[in-house]
PDB file of C-alpha atoms in Angstrom:
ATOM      1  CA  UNK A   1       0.000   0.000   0.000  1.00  0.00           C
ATOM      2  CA  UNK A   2       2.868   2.317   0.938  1.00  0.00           C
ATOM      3  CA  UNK A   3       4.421   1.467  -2.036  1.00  0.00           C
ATOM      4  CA  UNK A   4       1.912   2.296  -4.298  1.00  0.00           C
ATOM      5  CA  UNK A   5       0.681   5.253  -2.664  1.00  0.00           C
ATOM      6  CA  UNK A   6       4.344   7.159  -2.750  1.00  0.00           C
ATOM      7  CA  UNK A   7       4.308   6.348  -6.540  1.00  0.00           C
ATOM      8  CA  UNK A   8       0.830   7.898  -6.370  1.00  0.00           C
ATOM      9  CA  UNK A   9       2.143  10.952  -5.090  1.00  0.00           C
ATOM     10  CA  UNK A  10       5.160  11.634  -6.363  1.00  0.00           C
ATOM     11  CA  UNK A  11       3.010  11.391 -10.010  1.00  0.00           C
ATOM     12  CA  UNK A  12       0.827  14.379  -8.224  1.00  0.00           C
ATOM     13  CA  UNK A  13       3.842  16.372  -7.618  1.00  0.00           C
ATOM     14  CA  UNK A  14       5.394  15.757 -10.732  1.00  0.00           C
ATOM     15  CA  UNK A  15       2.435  16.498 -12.976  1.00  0.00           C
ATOM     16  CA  UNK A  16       2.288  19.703 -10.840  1.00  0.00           C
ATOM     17  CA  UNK A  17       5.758  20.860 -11.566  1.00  0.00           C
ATOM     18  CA  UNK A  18       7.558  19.146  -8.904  1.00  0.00           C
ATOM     19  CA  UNK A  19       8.262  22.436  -6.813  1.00  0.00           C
ATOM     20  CA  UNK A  20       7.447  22.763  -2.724  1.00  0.00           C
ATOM     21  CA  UNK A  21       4.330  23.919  -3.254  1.00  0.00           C
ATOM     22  CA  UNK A  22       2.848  21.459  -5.379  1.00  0.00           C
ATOM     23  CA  UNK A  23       4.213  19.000  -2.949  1.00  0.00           C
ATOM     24  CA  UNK A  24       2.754  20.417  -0.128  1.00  0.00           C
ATOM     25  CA  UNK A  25      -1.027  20.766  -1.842  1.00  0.00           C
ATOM     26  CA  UNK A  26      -0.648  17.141  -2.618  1.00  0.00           C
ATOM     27  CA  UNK A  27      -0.128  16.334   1.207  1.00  0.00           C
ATOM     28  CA  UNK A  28      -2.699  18.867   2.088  1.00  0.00           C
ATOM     29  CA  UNK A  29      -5.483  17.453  -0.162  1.00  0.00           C
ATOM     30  CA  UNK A  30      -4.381  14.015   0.028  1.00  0.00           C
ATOM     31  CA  UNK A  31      -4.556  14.191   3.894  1.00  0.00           C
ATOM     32  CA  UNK A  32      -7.390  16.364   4.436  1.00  0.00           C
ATOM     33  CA  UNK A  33      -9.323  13.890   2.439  1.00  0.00           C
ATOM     34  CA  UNK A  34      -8.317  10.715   4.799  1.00  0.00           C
ATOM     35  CA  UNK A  35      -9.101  13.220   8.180  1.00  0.00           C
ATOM     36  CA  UNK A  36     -12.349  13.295   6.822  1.00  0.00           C
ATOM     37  CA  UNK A  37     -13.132   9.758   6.170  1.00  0.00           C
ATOM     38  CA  UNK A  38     -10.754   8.974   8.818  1.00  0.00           C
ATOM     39  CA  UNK A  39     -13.094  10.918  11.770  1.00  0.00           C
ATOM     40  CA  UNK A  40     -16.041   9.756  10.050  1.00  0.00           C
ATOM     41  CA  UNK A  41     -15.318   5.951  10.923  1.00  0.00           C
ATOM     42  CA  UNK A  42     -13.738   6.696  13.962  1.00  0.00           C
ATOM     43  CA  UNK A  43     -17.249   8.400  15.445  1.00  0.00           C
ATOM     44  CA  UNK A  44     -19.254   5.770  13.753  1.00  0.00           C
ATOM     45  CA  UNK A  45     -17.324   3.084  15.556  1.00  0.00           C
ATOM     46  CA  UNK A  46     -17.972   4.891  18.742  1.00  0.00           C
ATOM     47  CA  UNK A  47     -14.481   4.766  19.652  1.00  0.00           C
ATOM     48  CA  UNK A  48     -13.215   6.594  22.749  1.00  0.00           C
ATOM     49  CA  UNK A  49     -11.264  10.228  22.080  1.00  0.00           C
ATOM     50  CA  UNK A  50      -8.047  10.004  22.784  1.00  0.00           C
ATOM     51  CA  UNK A  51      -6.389  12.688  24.958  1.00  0.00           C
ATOM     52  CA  UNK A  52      -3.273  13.979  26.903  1.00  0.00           C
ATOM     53  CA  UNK A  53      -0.195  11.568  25.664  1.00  0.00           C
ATOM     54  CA  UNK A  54      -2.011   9.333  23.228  1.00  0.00           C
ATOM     55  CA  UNK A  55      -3.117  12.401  21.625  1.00  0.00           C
ATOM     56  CA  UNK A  56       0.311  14.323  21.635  1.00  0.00           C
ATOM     57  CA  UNK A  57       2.133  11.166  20.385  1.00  0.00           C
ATOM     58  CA  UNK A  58      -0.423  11.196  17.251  1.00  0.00           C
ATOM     59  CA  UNK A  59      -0.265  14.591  16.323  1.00  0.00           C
ATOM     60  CA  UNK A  60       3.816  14.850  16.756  1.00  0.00           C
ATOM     61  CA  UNK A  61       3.708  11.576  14.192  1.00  0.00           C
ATOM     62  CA  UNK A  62       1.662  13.879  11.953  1.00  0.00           C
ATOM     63  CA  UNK A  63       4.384  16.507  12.183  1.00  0.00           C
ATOM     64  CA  UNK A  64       6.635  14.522  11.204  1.00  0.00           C
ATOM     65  CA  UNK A  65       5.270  12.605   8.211  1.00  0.00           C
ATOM     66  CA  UNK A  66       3.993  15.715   7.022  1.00  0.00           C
ATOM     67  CA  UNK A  67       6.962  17.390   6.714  1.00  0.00           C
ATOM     68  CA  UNK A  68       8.869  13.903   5.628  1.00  0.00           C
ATOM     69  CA  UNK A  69       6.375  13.125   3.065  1.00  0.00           C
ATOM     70  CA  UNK A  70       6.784  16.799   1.616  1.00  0.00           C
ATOM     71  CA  UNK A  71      10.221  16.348   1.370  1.00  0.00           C
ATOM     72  CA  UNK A  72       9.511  12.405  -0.439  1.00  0.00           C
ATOM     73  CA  UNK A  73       7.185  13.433  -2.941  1.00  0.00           C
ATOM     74  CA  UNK A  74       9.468  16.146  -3.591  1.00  0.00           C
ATOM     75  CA  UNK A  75      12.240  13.611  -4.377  1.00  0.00           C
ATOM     76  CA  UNK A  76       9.997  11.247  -6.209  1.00  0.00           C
ATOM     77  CA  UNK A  77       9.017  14.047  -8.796  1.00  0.00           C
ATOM     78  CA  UNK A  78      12.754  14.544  -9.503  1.00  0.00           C
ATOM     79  CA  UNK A  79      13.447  11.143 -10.753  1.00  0.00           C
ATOM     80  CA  UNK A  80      15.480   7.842  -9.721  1.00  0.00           C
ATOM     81  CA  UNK A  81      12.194   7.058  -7.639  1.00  0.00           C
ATOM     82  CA  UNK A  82      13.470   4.071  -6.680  1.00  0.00           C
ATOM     83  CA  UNK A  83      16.608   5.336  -5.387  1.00  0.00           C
ATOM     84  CA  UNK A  84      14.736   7.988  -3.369  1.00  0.00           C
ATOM     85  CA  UNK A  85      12.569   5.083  -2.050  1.00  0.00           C
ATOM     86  CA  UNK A  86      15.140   3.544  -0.535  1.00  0.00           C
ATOM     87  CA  UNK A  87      17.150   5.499   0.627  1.00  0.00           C
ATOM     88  CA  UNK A  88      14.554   7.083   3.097  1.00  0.00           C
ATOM     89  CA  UNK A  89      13.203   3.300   3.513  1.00  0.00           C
ATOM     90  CA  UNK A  90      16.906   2.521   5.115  1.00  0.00           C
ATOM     91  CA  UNK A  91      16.746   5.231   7.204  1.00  0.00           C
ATOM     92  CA  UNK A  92      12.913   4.667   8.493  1.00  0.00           C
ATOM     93  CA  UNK A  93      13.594   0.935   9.286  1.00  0.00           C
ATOM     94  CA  UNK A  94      16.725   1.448  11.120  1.00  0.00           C
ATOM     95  CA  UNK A  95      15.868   4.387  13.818  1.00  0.00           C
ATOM     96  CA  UNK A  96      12.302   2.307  15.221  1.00  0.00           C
ATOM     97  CA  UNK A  97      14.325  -0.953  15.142  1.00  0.00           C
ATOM     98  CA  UNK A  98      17.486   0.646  17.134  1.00  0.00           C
ATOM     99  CA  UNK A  99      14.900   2.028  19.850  1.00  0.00           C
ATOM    100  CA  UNK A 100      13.366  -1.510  20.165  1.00  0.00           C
ATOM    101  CA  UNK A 101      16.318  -3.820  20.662  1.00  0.00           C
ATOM    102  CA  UNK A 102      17.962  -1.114  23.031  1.00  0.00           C
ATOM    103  CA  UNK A 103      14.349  -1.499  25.292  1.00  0.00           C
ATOM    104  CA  UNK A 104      13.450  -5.159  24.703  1.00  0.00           C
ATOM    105  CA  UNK A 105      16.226  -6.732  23.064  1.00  0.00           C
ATOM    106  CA  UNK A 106      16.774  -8.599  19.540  1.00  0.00           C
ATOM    107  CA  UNK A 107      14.049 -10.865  18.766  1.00  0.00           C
ATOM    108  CA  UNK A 108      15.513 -14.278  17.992  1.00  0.00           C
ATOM    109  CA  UNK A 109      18.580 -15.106  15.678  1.00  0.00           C
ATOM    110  CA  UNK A 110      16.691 -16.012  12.415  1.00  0.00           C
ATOM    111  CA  UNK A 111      14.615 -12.362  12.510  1.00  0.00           C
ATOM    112  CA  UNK A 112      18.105 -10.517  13.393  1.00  0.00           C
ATOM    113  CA  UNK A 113      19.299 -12.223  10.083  1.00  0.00           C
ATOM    114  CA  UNK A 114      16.881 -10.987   8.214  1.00  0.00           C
ATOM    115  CA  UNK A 115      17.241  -7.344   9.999  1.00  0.00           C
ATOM    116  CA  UNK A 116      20.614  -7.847   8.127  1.00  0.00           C
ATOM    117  CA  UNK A 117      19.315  -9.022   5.033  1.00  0.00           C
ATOM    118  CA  UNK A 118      16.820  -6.336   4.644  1.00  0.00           C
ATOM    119  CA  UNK A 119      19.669  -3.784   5.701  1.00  0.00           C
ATOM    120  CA  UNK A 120      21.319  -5.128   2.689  1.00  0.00           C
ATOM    121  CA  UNK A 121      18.142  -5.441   0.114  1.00  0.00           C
ATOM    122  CA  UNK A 122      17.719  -1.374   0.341  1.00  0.00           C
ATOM    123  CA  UNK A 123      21.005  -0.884   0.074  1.00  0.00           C
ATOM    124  CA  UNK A 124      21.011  -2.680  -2.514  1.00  0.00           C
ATOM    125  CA  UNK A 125      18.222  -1.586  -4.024  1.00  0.00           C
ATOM    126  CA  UNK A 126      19.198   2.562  -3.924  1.00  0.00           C
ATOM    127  CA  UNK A 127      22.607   1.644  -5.646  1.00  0.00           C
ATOM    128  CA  UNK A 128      23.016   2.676  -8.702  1.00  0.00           C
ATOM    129  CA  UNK A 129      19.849   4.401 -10.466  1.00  0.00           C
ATOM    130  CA  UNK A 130      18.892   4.800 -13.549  1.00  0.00           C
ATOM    131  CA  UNK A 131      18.019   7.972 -15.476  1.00  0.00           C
ATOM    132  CA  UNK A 132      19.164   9.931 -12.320  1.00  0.00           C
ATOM    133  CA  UNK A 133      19.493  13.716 -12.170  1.00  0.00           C
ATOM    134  CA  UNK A 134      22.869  15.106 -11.911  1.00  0.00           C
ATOM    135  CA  UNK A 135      25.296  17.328 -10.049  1.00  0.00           C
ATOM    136  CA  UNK A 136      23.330  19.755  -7.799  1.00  0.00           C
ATOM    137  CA  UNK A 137      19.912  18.119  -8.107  1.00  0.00           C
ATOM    138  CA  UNK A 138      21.659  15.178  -7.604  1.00  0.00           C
ATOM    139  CA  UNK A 139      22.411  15.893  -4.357  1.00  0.00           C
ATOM    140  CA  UNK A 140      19.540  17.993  -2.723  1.00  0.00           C
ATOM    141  CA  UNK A 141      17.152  14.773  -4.141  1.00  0.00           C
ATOM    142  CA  UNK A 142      19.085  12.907  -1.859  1.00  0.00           C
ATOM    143  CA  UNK A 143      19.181  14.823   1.057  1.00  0.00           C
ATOM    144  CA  UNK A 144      15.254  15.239   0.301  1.00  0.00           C
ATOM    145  CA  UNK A 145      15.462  11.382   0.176  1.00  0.00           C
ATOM    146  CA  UNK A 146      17.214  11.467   3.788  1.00  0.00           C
ATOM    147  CA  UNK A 147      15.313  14.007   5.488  1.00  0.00           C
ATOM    148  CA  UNK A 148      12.207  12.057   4.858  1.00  0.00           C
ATOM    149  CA  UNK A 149      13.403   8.828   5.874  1.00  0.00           C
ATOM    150  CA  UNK A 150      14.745  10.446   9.348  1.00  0.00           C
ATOM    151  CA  UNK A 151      10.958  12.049   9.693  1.00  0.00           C
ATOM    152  CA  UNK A 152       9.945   8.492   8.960  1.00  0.00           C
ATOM    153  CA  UNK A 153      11.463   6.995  11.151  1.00  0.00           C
ATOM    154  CA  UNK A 154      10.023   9.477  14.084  1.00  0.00           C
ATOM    155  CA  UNK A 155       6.620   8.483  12.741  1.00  0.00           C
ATOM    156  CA  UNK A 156       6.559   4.973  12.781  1.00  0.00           C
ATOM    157  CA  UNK A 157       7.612   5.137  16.926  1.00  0.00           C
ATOM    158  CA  UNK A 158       5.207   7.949  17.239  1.00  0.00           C
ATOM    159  CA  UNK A 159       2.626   5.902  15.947  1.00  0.00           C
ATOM    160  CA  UNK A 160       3.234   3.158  17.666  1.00  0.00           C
ATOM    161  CA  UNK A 161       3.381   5.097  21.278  1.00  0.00           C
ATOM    162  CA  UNK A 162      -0.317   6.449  20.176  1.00  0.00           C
ATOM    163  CA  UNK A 163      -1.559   2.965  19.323  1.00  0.00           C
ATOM    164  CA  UNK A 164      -3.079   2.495  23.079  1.00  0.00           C
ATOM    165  CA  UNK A 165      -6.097   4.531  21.498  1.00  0.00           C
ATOM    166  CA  UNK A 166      -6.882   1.931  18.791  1.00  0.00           C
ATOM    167  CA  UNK A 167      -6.316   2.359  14.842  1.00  0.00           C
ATOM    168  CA  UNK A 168      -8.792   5.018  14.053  1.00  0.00           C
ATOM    169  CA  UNK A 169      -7.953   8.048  15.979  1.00  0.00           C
ATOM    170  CA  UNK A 170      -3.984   7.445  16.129  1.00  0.00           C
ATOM    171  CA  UNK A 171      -4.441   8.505  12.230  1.00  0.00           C
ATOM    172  CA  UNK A 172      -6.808  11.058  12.917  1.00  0.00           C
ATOM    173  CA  UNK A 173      -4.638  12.897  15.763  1.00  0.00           C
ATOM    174  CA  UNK A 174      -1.474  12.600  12.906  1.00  0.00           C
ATOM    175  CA  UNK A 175      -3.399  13.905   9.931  1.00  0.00           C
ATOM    176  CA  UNK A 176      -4.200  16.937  12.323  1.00  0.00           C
ATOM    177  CA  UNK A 177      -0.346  17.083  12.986  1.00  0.00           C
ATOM    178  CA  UNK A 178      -0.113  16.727   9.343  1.00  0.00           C
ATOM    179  CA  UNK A 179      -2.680  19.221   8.198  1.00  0.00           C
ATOM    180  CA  UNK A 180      -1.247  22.057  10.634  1.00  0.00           C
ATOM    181  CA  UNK A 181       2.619  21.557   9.766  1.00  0.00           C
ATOM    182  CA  UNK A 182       2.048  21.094   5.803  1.00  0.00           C
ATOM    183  CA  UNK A 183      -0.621  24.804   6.208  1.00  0.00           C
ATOM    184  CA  UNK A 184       2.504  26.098   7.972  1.00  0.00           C
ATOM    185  CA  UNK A 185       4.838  25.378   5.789  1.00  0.00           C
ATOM    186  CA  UNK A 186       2.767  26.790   2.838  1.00  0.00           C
ATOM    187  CA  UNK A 187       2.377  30.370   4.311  1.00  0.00           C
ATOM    188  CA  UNK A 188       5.839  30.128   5.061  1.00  0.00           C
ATOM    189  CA  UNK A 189       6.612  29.855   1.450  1.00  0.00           C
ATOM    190  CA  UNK A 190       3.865  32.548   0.639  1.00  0.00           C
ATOM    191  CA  UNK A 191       5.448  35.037   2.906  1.00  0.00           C
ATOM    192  CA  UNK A 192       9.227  34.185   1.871  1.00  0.00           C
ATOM    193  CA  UNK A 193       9.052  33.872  -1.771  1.00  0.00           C
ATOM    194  CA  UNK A 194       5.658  35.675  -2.729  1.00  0.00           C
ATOM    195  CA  UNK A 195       2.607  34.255  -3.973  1.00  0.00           C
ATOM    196  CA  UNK A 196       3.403  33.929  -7.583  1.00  0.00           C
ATOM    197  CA  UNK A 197       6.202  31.504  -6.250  1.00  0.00           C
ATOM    198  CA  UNK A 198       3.920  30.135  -3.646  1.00  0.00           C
ATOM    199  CA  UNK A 199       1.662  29.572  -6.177  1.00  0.00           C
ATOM    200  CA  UNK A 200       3.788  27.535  -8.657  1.00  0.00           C
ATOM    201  CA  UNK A 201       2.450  23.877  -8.287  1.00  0.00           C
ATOM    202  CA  UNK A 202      -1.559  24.497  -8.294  1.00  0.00           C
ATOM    203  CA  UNK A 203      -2.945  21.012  -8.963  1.00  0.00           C
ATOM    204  CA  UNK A 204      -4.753  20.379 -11.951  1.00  0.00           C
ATOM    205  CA  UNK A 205      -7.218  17.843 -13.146  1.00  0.00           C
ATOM    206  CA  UNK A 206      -4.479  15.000 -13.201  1.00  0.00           C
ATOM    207  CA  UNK A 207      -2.711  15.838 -10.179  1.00  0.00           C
ATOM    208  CA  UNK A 208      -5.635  15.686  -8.149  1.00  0.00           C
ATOM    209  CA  UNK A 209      -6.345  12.273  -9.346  1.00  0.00           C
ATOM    210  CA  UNK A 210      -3.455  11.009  -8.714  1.00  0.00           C
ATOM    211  CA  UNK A 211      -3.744  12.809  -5.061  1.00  0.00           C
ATOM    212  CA  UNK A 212      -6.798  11.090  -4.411  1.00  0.00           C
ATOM    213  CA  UNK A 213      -5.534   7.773  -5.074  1.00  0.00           C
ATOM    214  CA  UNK A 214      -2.471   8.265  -2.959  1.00  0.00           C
ATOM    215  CA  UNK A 215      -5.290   9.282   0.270  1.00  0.00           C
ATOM    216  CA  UNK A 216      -6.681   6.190  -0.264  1.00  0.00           C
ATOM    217  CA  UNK A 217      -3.371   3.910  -0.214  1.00  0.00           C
ATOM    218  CA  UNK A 218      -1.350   5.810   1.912  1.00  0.00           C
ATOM    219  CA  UNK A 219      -4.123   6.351   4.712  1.00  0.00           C
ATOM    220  CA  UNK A 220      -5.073   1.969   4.099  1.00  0.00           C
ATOM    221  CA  UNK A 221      -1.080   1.343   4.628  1.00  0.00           C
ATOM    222  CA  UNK A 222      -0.709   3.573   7.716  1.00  0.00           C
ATOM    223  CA  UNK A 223      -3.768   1.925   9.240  1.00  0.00           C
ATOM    224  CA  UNK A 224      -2.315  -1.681   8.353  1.00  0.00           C
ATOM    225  CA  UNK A 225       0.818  -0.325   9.669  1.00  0.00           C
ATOM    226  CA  UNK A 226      -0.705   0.526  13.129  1.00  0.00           C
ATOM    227  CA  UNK A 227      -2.487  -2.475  13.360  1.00  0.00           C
ATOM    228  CA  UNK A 228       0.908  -4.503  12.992  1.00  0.00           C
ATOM    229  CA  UNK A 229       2.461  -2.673  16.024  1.00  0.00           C
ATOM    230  CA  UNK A 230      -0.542  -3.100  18.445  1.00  0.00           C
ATOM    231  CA  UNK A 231       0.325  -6.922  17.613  1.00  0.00           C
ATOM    232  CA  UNK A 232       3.748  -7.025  17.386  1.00  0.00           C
ATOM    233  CA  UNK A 233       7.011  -5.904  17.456  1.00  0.00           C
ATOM    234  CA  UNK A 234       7.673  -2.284  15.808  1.00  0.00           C
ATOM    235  CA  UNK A 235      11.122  -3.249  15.073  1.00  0.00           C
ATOM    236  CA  UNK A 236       9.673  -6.147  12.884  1.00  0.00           C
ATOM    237  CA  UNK A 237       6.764  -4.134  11.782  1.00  0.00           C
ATOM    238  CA  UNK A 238       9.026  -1.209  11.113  1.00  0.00           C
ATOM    239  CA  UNK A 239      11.860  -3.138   9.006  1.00  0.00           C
ATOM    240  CA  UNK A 240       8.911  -5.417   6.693  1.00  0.00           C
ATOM    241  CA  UNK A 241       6.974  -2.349   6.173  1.00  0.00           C
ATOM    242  CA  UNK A 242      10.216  -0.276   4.653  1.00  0.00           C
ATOM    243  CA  UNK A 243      10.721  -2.978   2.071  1.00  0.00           C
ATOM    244  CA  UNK A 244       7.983  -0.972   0.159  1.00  0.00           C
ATOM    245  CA  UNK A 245      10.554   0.537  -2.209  1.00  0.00           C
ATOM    246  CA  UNK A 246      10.428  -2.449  -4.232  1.00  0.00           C
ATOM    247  CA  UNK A 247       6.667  -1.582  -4.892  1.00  0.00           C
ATOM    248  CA  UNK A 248       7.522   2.177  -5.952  1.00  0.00           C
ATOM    249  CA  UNK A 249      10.555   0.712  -8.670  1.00  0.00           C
ATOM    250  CA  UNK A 250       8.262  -2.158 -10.242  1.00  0.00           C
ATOM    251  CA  UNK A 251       5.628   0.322 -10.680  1.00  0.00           C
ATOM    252  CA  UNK A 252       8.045   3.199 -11.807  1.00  0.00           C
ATOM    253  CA  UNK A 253       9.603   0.836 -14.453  1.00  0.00           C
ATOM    254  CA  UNK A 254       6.020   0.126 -15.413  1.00  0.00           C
ATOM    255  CA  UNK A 255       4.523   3.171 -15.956  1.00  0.00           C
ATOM    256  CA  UNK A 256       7.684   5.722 -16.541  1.00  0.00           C
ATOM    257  CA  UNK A 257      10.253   3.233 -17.872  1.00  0.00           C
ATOM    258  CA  UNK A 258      12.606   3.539 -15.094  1.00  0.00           C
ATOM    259  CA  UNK A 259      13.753   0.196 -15.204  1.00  0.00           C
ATOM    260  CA  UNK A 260      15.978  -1.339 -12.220  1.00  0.00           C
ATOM    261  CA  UNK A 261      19.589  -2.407 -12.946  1.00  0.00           C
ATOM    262  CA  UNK A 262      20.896  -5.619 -12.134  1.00  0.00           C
ATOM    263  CA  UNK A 263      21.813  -4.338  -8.270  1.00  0.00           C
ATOM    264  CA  UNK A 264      18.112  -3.378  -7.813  1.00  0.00           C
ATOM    265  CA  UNK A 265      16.640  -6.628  -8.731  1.00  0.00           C
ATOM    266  CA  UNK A 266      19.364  -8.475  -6.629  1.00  0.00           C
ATOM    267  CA  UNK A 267      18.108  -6.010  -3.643  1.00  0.00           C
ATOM    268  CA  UNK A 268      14.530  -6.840  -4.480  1.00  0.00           C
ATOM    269  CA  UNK A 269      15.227 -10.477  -4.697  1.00  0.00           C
ATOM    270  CA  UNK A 270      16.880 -10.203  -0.590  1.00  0.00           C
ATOM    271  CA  UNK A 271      14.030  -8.056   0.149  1.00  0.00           C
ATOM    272  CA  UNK A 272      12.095 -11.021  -0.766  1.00  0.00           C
ATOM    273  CA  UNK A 273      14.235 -13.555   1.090  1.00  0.00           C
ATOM    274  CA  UNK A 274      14.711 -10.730   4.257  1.00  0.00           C
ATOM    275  CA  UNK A 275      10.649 -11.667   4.799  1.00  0.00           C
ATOM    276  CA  UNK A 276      11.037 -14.767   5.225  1.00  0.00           C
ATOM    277  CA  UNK A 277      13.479 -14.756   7.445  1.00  0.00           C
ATOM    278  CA  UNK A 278      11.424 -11.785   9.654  1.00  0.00           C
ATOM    279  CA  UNK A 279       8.175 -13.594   9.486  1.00  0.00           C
ATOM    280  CA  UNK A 280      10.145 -17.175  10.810  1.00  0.00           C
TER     281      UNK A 280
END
C-alpha cells in the first residue's frame, strides 16, 4: 500500500511541476481527504477520544510525516524514484528498530538475520539508479530522500506510542499534525518567496487524481501499519513495512520506464528472502 501510494504521489507532484508547493497541496489534499473519512469511521465506531499523551504522540507523528512526506514526494518528482525510495526506507527501518532492541532486546537469531538481510536489500536496491538527475539536483534529491526517511522513522515510533487509542484516531490525531505543519509550511513559502512563487504547483485535473488515489493507499497502509504494532514488534513491523521501495521501482519501471539495474533486482530479490526470514 505504501508502495503504491508514494508512486501515487510523487506522479501528483510531478504532474504539478515538482516544486514545494505542489508537494505540499498534494499532502494537504491528500490528507485532508483521509481526516475526513478517517473521523467519520472513527465516530461511527464509537471509539473513545483520545487525549493527553495518546493524543500528543499522534499529532507529533503527523508533524513529522507531514513534513517527511513533503520532502519524499518532492524527491519522487525529480526522478530515480526508486533510489529515493530507498534510501529514506533505510533510514525509516533502522531508527524504530534501534529504539526496540535497546528497550526489549533482539528478537531471535533467524529475525536478526533478516534485519541484516533487509539492511542489505535497500542498500542494494538505492545503488546505482537509472536515469538519475545530476550534479546539484543530484544531491539535494538525496538529502530530500534522507530528510524524509529520518521524519519516517520518528513516525513509525510515534505511531506506535499512540496505538493504546486503537487504529482510528492514532491517524486522525497525525493527519491533524499533518494538516497544521504542511498549512505552515505553505504560508511560510507565501510570505518568503511571494505568492506567484507560492503559487507555482496548483494542482490540476491529473494531479488531483493522482492525489486522491495516494489518500486512499497511503491512509489503508498507515492503518495496516498501526495495526501490525498493536500486535507485534515495531522493530519487525518497522523493518517489513520499509521494504515498500520495491513496490515504488516495479511500478516506476512500469509506468515511466525507469527500469531497475541488475543491483536493484538483486536487492529486491533479498528483500524477498529478508521476509522470510522476519516472518520465521
Amino acid at each position: 500500500m505504501w508502495g503504491c501510494g508514494d508512486f501515487s504521489g510523487g506522479m501528483g507532484v510531478k504532474r504539478s511541476g515538482g516544486s514545494m508547493g505542489a508537494g505540499l497541496r498534494v499532502v494537504l489534499l491528500s490528507h485532508a481527504t483521509s481526516f475526513i473519512v478517517l473521523l467519520t469511521l472513527a465516530y461511527l465506531r464509537g471509539d473513545a477520544t483520545p487525549h493527553g499523551t495518546l493524543l500528543a504522540w499522534g499529532i507529533a507523528a503527523g508533524v513529522a510525516g507531514g513534513g517527511a512526506l513533503t520532502a519524499f514526494y518532492i524527491a519522487l518528482s525529480r526522478g530515480a524514484m526508486g533510489a529515493s525510495a530507498a534510501i529514506s526506507g533505510l533510514l525509516a527501518a533502522a531508527i524504530p528498530a534501534a529504539l526496540t532492541l535497546w528497550q526489549q532486546g533482539p528478537p531471535g537469531v533467524i529475525p536478526l538475520l533478516g534485519f541484516a538481510v533487509a539492511a542489505v536489500a535497500i542498500w542494494l536496491i538505492a545503488g546505482s539508479p537509472a536515469k538519475a538527475a545530476t550534479g546539484g539536483r543530484t544531491r539535494q534529491t538525496m538529502a530530500l530522500a534522507m530528510l524524509a526517511g529520518v521524519g519516517f522513522g520518528f513516525y513509525f515510533v510515534a505511531l506506535k506510542m499512540a496505538s493504546p487509542a486503537g487504529v482510528l484516531w492514532p491517524m486522525v490525531s497525525a493527519r491533524i499534525g499533518s494538516l497544521s505543519i504542511c498549512s505552515v509550511m505553505l504560508l511560510t513559502l507565501r510570505l518568503r518567496t511571494g505568492n506567484a512563487e507560492a503559487s507555482r504547483g496548483s494542482l490540476n485535473r491529473t494531479a488531483v487524481s493522482w492525489t486522491l488515489a495516494t489518500a486512499l493507499l497511503d491512509t489503508s497502509g498507515n492503518l495496516l501499519f498501526v495495526e501490525a504494532t498493536r500486535t507485534g514488534r515495531l522493530d519487525v513491523a518497522s523493518v517489513l513495512a520499509s521494504l515498500y521501495p520495491a513496490t515504488t521501482i516495479l511500478l516506476a519501471a512500469l509506468a515511466l520506464g525507469e527500469w531497475p539495474t541488475r543491483r536493484q533486482t538483486l536487492g529486491m530479490a533479498a528483500a524477498a528472502v529478508a521476509v522470510a526470514l522476519i516472518a520465521m
